[in-house]
mmCIF file of C-alpha atoms in Angstrom:
data_model
loop_
_atom_site.group_PDB
_atom_site.id
_atom_site.type_symbol
_atom_site.label_atom_id
_atom_site.label_comp_id
_atom_site.label_asym_id
_atom_site.label_seq_id
_atom_site.Cartn_x
_atom_site.Cartn_y
_atom_site.Cartn_z
ATOM 1 C CA LYS A 14 174.600 47.234 89.777
ATOM 2 C CA GLN A 15 176.201 50.651 89.912
ATOM 3 C CA GLU A 16 177.624 51.607 93.295
ATOM 4 C CA VAL A 17 178.887 55.076 94.068
ATOM 5 C CA THR A 18 181.149 55.748 97.037
ATOM 6 C CA GLN A 19 182.441 59.012 98.423
ATOM 7 C CA ILE A 20 185.495 59.480 100.570
ATOM 8 C CA PRO A 21 185.840 60.917 103.123
ATOM 9 C CA ALA A 22 182.413 60.656 104.734
ATOM 10 C CA ALA A 23 183.115 63.774 106.755
ATOM 11 C CA LEU A 24 185.741 66.482 106.603
ATOM 12 C CA SER A 25 186.541 69.522 108.712
ATOM 13 C CA VAL A 26 188.983 72.146 107.461
ATOM 14 C CA PRO A 27 189.933 75.673 108.499
ATOM 15 C CA GLU A 28 188.808 78.536 106.334
ATOM 16 C CA GLY A 29 191.057 79.243 103.383
ATOM 17 C CA GLU A 30 192.242 75.715 102.780
ATOM 18 C CA ASN A 31 191.987 74.012 99.428
ATOM 19 C CA LEU A 32 190.337 70.612 99.587
ATOM 20 C CA VAL A 33 189.457 67.602 97.450
ATOM 21 C CA LEU A 34 186.403 65.407 97.677
ATOM 22 C CA ASN A 35 186.470 61.993 96.058
ATOM 23 C CA CYS A 36 183.817 59.989 94.275
ATOM 24 C CA SER A 37 184.233 56.502 92.830
ATOM 25 C CA PHE A 38 181.820 54.390 90.814
ATOM 26 C CA THR A 39 181.923 50.735 89.884
ATOM 27 C CA ASP A 40 180.439 50.799 86.369
ATOM 28 C CA SER A 41 182.318 53.063 83.969
ATOM 29 C CA ALA A 42 179.517 53.027 81.387
ATOM 30 C CA ILE A 43 178.138 56.363 82.473
ATOM 31 C CA TYR A 44 176.465 59.120 80.499
ATOM 32 C CA ASN A 45 177.570 61.867 82.824
ATOM 33 C CA LEU A 46 178.412 62.665 86.428
ATOM 34 C CA GLN A 47 177.019 65.462 88.532
ATOM 35 C CA TRP A 48 178.088 67.071 91.786
ATOM 36 C CA PHE A 49 175.470 68.482 94.139
ATOM 37 C CA ARG A 50 175.427 70.428 97.348
ATOM 38 C CA GLN A 51 172.841 69.794 100.049
ATOM 39 C CA ASP A 52 172.355 72.031 103.052
ATOM 40 C CA PRO A 53 170.800 70.467 106.186
ATOM 41 C CA GLY A 54 167.119 69.744 105.695
ATOM 42 C CA LYS A 55 167.142 71.165 102.186
ATOM 43 C CA GLY A 56 167.012 69.947 98.628
ATOM 44 C CA LEU A 57 169.878 69.656 96.189
ATOM 45 C CA THR A 58 171.748 72.378 94.378
ATOM 46 C CA SER A 59 173.557 71.309 91.231
ATOM 47 C CA LEU A 60 177.188 72.441 91.198
ATOM 48 C CA LEU A 61 178.805 70.883 88.156
ATOM 49 C CA LEU A 62 177.886 68.362 85.491
ATOM 50 C CA ILE A 63 180.573 66.532 83.516
ATOM 51 C CA GLN A 64 179.736 64.638 80.372
ATOM 52 C CA SER A 65 181.416 61.266 79.893
ATOM 53 C CA SER A 66 183.481 62.730 77.052
ATOM 54 C CA GLN A 67 184.819 65.550 79.228
ATOM 55 C CA ARG A 68 187.722 65.536 81.644
ATOM 56 C CA GLU A 69 186.785 68.453 83.851
ATOM 57 C CA GLN A 70 184.425 71.321 84.495
ATOM 58 C CA THR A 71 185.010 74.529 86.401
ATOM 59 C CA SER A 72 182.707 76.985 88.102
ATOM 60 C CA GLY A 73 184.216 79.711 90.212
ATOM 61 C CA ARG A 74 186.203 78.122 93.031
ATOM 62 C CA LEU A 75 185.003 74.656 92.108
ATOM 63 C CA ASN A 76 186.683 72.262 89.726
ATOM 64 C CA ALA A 77 185.425 68.765 89.023
ATOM 65 C CA SER A 78 187.413 66.148 87.159
ATOM 66 C CA LEU A 79 186.350 62.841 85.684
ATOM 67 C CA ASP A 80 188.408 59.749 84.901
ATOM 68 C CA LYS A 81 185.831 57.399 83.524
ATOM 69 C CA SER A 82 188.224 54.532 82.881
ATOM 70 C CA SER A 83 189.230 54.353 86.523
ATOM 71 C CA GLY A 84 185.751 55.129 87.801
ATOM 72 C CA ARG A 85 186.730 58.269 89.671
ATOM 73 C CA SER A 86 185.777 61.883 89.990
ATOM 74 C CA THR A 87 187.109 64.602 92.253
ATOM 75 C CA LEU A 88 185.657 67.908 93.363
ATOM 76 C CA TYR A 89 188.273 70.507 94.157
ATOM 77 C CA ILE A 90 187.231 73.477 96.273
ATOM 78 C CA ALA A 91 189.701 76.351 96.366
ATOM 79 C CA ALA A 92 190.042 78.777 99.245
ATOM 80 C CA SER A 93 187.253 77.239 101.290
ATOM 81 C CA GLN A 94 184.803 79.462 103.172
ATOM 82 C CA PRO A 95 182.400 78.774 106.065
ATOM 83 C CA GLY A 96 179.551 79.127 103.587
ATOM 84 C CA ASP A 97 180.855 76.039 101.800
ATOM 85 C CA SER A 98 179.832 73.917 104.785
ATOM 86 C CA ALA A 99 177.284 71.402 103.502
ATOM 87 C CA THR A 100 176.991 67.826 102.318
ATOM 88 C CA TYR A 101 178.377 67.200 98.852
ATOM 89 C CA LEU A 102 176.885 64.420 96.758
ATOM 90 C CA CYS A 103 178.067 62.996 93.478
ATOM 91 C CA ALA A 104 175.699 61.142 91.195
ATOM 92 C CA VAL A 105 176.195 59.212 87.982
ATOM 93 C CA ARG A 106 173.765 58.881 85.155
ATOM 94 C CA ARG A 107 173.878 55.596 83.286
ATOM 95 C CA PHE A 108 173.247 55.045 79.613
ATOM 96 C CA GLY A 109 169.805 53.904 78.584
ATOM 97 C CA THR A 110 168.168 54.365 81.953
ATOM 98 C CA ALA A 111 165.950 57.335 81.248
ATOM 99 C CA SER A 112 168.144 59.759 83.132
ATOM 100 C CA LYS A 113 168.180 57.795 86.374
ATOM 101 C CA LEU A 114 170.781 59.003 88.817
ATOM 102 C CA THR A 115 172.680 56.846 91.276
ATOM 103 C CA PHE A 116 173.867 58.889 94.211
ATOM 104 C CA GLY A 117 176.964 58.527 96.286
ATOM 105 C CA THR A 118 177.050 58.331 100.031
ATOM 106 C CA GLY A 119 177.999 61.982 100.443
ATOM 107 C CA THR A 120 180.752 63.940 102.166
ATOM 108 C CA ARG A 121 179.795 66.250 105.028
ATOM 109 C CA LEU A 122 182.071 69.261 104.896
ATOM 110 C CA GLN A 123 182.569 71.748 107.686
ATOM 111 C CA VAL A 124 184.711 74.810 107.155
ATOM 112 C CA THR A 125 185.686 76.445 110.407
ATOM 113 C CA LEU A 126 186.695 80.018 111.096
ATOM 114 C CA GLY B 140 164.878 79.013 85.075
ATOM 115 C CA ALA B 141 164.322 75.313 85.851
ATOM 116 C CA VAL B 142 162.717 75.758 89.242
ATOM 117 C CA VAL B 143 161.009 72.857 90.973
ATOM 118 C CA SER B 144 158.794 73.326 94.002
ATOM 119 C CA GLN B 145 157.399 70.896 96.539
ATOM 120 C CA HIS B 146 154.447 71.235 98.851
ATOM 121 C CA PRO B 147 154.267 70.877 101.742
ATOM 122 C CA SER B 148 157.795 71.408 102.982
ATOM 123 C CA ARG B 149 157.009 69.678 106.236
ATOM 124 C CA VAL B 150 154.145 67.458 107.364
ATOM 125 C CA ILE B 151 153.371 65.622 110.563
ATOM 126 C CA CYS B 152 150.621 63.037 110.531
ATOM 127 C CA LYS B 153 149.195 60.251 112.627
ATOM 128 C CA SER B 154 149.891 56.633 111.856
ATOM 129 C CA GLY B 155 147.353 55.194 109.438
ATOM 130 C CA THR B 156 146.582 58.389 107.593
ATOM 131 C CA SER B 157 147.527 59.203 104.015
ATOM 132 C CA VAL B 158 149.714 62.111 102.987
ATOM 133 C CA LYS B 159 149.996 63.728 99.565
ATOM 134 C CA ILE B 160 153.132 65.539 98.424
ATOM 135 C CA GLU B 161 153.115 67.729 95.330
ATOM 136 C CA CYS B 162 156.011 68.363 92.986
ATOM 137 C CA ARG B 163 155.749 71.132 90.411
ATOM 138 C CA SER B 164 158.031 72.348 87.653
ATOM 139 C CA LEU B 165 157.407 76.079 87.675
ATOM 140 C CA ASP B 166 158.924 77.312 84.431
ATOM 141 C CA PHE B 167 159.278 74.282 82.197
ATOM 142 C CA GLN B 168 157.327 71.235 81.173
ATOM 143 C CA ALA B 169 158.653 68.006 82.603
ATOM 144 C CA THR B 170 157.646 64.809 80.870
ATOM 145 C CA THR B 171 159.570 62.868 83.492
ATOM 146 C CA MET B 172 159.775 63.383 87.215
ATOM 147 C CA PHE B 173 161.580 61.338 89.812
ATOM 148 C CA TRP B 174 160.839 60.657 93.470
ATOM 149 C CA TYR B 175 163.625 60.038 95.959
ATOM 150 C CA ARG B 176 163.719 59.157 99.622
ATOM 151 C CA GLN B 177 166.479 60.140 101.993
ATOM 152 C CA PHE B 178 166.997 58.823 105.509
ATOM 153 C CA PRO B 179 168.991 60.898 108.011
ATOM 154 C CA LYS B 180 172.659 61.149 107.091
ATOM 155 C CA GLN B 181 172.160 58.860 104.131
ATOM 156 C CA SER B 182 172.114 59.426 100.419
ATOM 157 C CA LEU B 183 169.148 59.693 98.092
ATOM 158 C CA MET B 184 167.475 56.505 96.974
ATOM 159 C CA LEU B 185 165.367 56.557 93.843
ATOM 160 C CA MET B 186 161.854 55.340 94.541
ATOM 161 C CA ALA B 187 160.142 55.718 91.188
ATOM 162 C CA THR B 188 160.165 57.381 87.803
ATOM 163 C CA SER B 189 157.020 59.210 86.848
ATOM 164 C CA ASN B 190 156.104 59.854 83.218
ATOM 165 C CA GLU B 191 153.284 62.175 82.283
ATOM 166 C CA GLY B 192 150.168 60.303 81.314
ATOM 167 C CA SER B 193 151.423 56.846 82.153
ATOM 168 C CA LYS B 194 151.994 54.635 85.149
ATOM 169 C CA ALA B 195 155.053 55.209 87.267
ATOM 170 C CA THR B 196 157.963 52.812 87.194
ATOM 171 C CA TYR B 197 158.982 51.743 90.672
ATOM 172 C CA GLU B 198 162.419 50.670 91.807
ATOM 173 C CA GLN B 199 162.917 47.242 93.258
ATOM 174 C CA GLY B 200 161.704 47.019 96.827
ATOM 175 C CA VAL B 201 159.384 50.031 96.661
ATOM 176 C CA GLU B 202 155.736 49.190 97.322
ATOM 177 C CA LYS B 203 153.681 50.768 94.571
ATOM 178 C CA ASP B 204 150.439 50.341 96.498
ATOM 179 C CA LYS B 205 151.883 52.236 99.409
ATOM 180 C CA PHE B 206 153.536 55.017 97.455
ATOM 181 C CA LEU B 207 151.011 56.126 94.859
ATOM 182 C CA ILE B 208 152.383 58.370 92.140
ATOM 183 C CA ASN B 209 150.305 60.403 89.750
ATOM 184 C CA HIS B 210 151.724 62.539 86.950
ATOM 185 C CA ALA B 211 148.596 64.054 85.512
ATOM 186 C CA SER B 212 150.147 67.054 83.795
ATOM 187 C CA LEU B 213 153.471 68.192 82.413
ATOM 188 C CA THR B 214 154.107 70.346 85.457
ATOM 189 C CA LEU B 215 152.726 68.324 88.358
ATOM 190 C CA SER B 216 153.478 64.971 89.933
ATOM 191 C CA THR B 217 152.101 63.818 93.274
ATOM 192 C CA LEU B 218 153.303 61.192 95.709
ATOM 193 C CA THR B 219 150.745 59.833 98.156
ATOM 194 C CA VAL B 220 151.991 57.838 101.103
ATOM 195 C CA THR B 221 149.026 55.645 102.005
ATOM 196 C CA SER B 222 148.378 54.359 105.508
ATOM 197 C CA ALA B 223 151.573 55.943 106.719
ATOM 198 C CA HIS B 224 153.560 54.338 109.523
ATOM 199 C CA PRO B 225 156.464 55.697 111.587
ATOM 200 C CA GLU B 226 158.963 53.842 109.390
ATOM 201 C CA ASP B 227 157.764 55.966 106.459
ATOM 202 C CA SER B 228 159.131 59.040 108.189
ATOM 203 C CA SER B 229 161.769 60.412 105.881
ATOM 204 C CA PHE B 230 162.790 63.269 103.617
ATOM 205 C CA TYR B 231 161.149 62.971 100.215
ATOM 206 C CA ILE B 232 162.667 64.832 97.272
ATOM 207 C CA CYS B 233 161.380 65.100 93.740
ATOM 208 C CA SER B 234 163.193 66.109 90.593
ATOM 209 C CA ALA B 235 162.101 67.025 87.104
ATOM 210 C CA ARG B 236 164.020 66.320 83.948
ATOM 211 C CA ALA B 237 164.849 69.224 81.690
ATOM 212 C CA PRO B 238 163.126 69.293 78.324
ATOM 213 C CA ARG B 239 164.567 67.180 75.527
ATOM 214 C CA GLY B 240 167.510 68.832 73.871
ATOM 215 C CA GLY B 241 168.366 71.002 76.821
ATOM 216 C CA SER B 242 170.882 70.602 79.593
ATOM 217 C CA TYR B 243 171.832 66.995 78.752
ATOM 218 C CA ASN B 244 168.715 65.567 80.411
ATOM 219 C CA GLU B 245 169.718 67.248 83.636
ATOM 220 C CA GLN B 246 167.415 66.846 86.601
ATOM 221 C CA PHE B 247 166.365 69.799 88.713
ATOM 222 C CA PHE B 248 165.501 69.085 92.295
ATOM 223 C CA GLY B 249 162.786 70.327 94.583
ATOM 224 C CA PRO B 250 163.497 71.543 98.131
ATOM 225 C CA GLY B 251 162.185 68.348 99.709
ATOM 226 C CA THR B 252 159.357 67.402 102.085
ATOM 227 C CA ARG B 253 160.024 66.248 105.623
ATOM 228 C CA LEU B 254 157.427 63.644 106.606
ATOM 229 C CA THR B 255 157.052 62.654 110.241
ATOM 230 C CA VAL B 256 154.580 59.932 111.118
ATOM 231 C CA LEU B 257 153.654 59.737 114.784
#
């Protein structure tokens, strides 16, 4: 059974800092991995999707990397802003499971002024 | 594009009543929709996979008679929580899979429905 873990569970940083969120998964046979953002009481916003054949994806201040062999992904946020405060979830999509996603435990990020 | 809506966004009901939550893909046809449940400060847990025109596939431990799913059209799936109890209080989120050939089978998520059972 695929298990997805995110470390740290919570993180508080001052504005302007660069930060890294970690995601690990136990079964490396994944189709792709996706990072989401969730604001309190809201749905999910997709940030980046990395195919299993890719090493990284970038969007603005966000960079996500994938090391499938070691079962790890990182989300790098450059020059953090208070508006980045949210919960960040990673999710992996397995092969042959009709697009089912297994979500990680999430990292609650707070960026302070 | 790829917008998914949910209705209602928030519902409060009495114990024993049934509640219906709608999930709609607004600008694309979704042959597959997914229903998730999220407890406070926890991650999303997949409840069931809903395919248009066929019975939903439920994850292990999810009571299909309690959580009725109907996917009658390519743009609408409904989740009915029957005889709701306080332990059913949760945040329910749906997602719709992008059409075949587009966006690597990416799922697009609705804004969620907060259910509170008194």
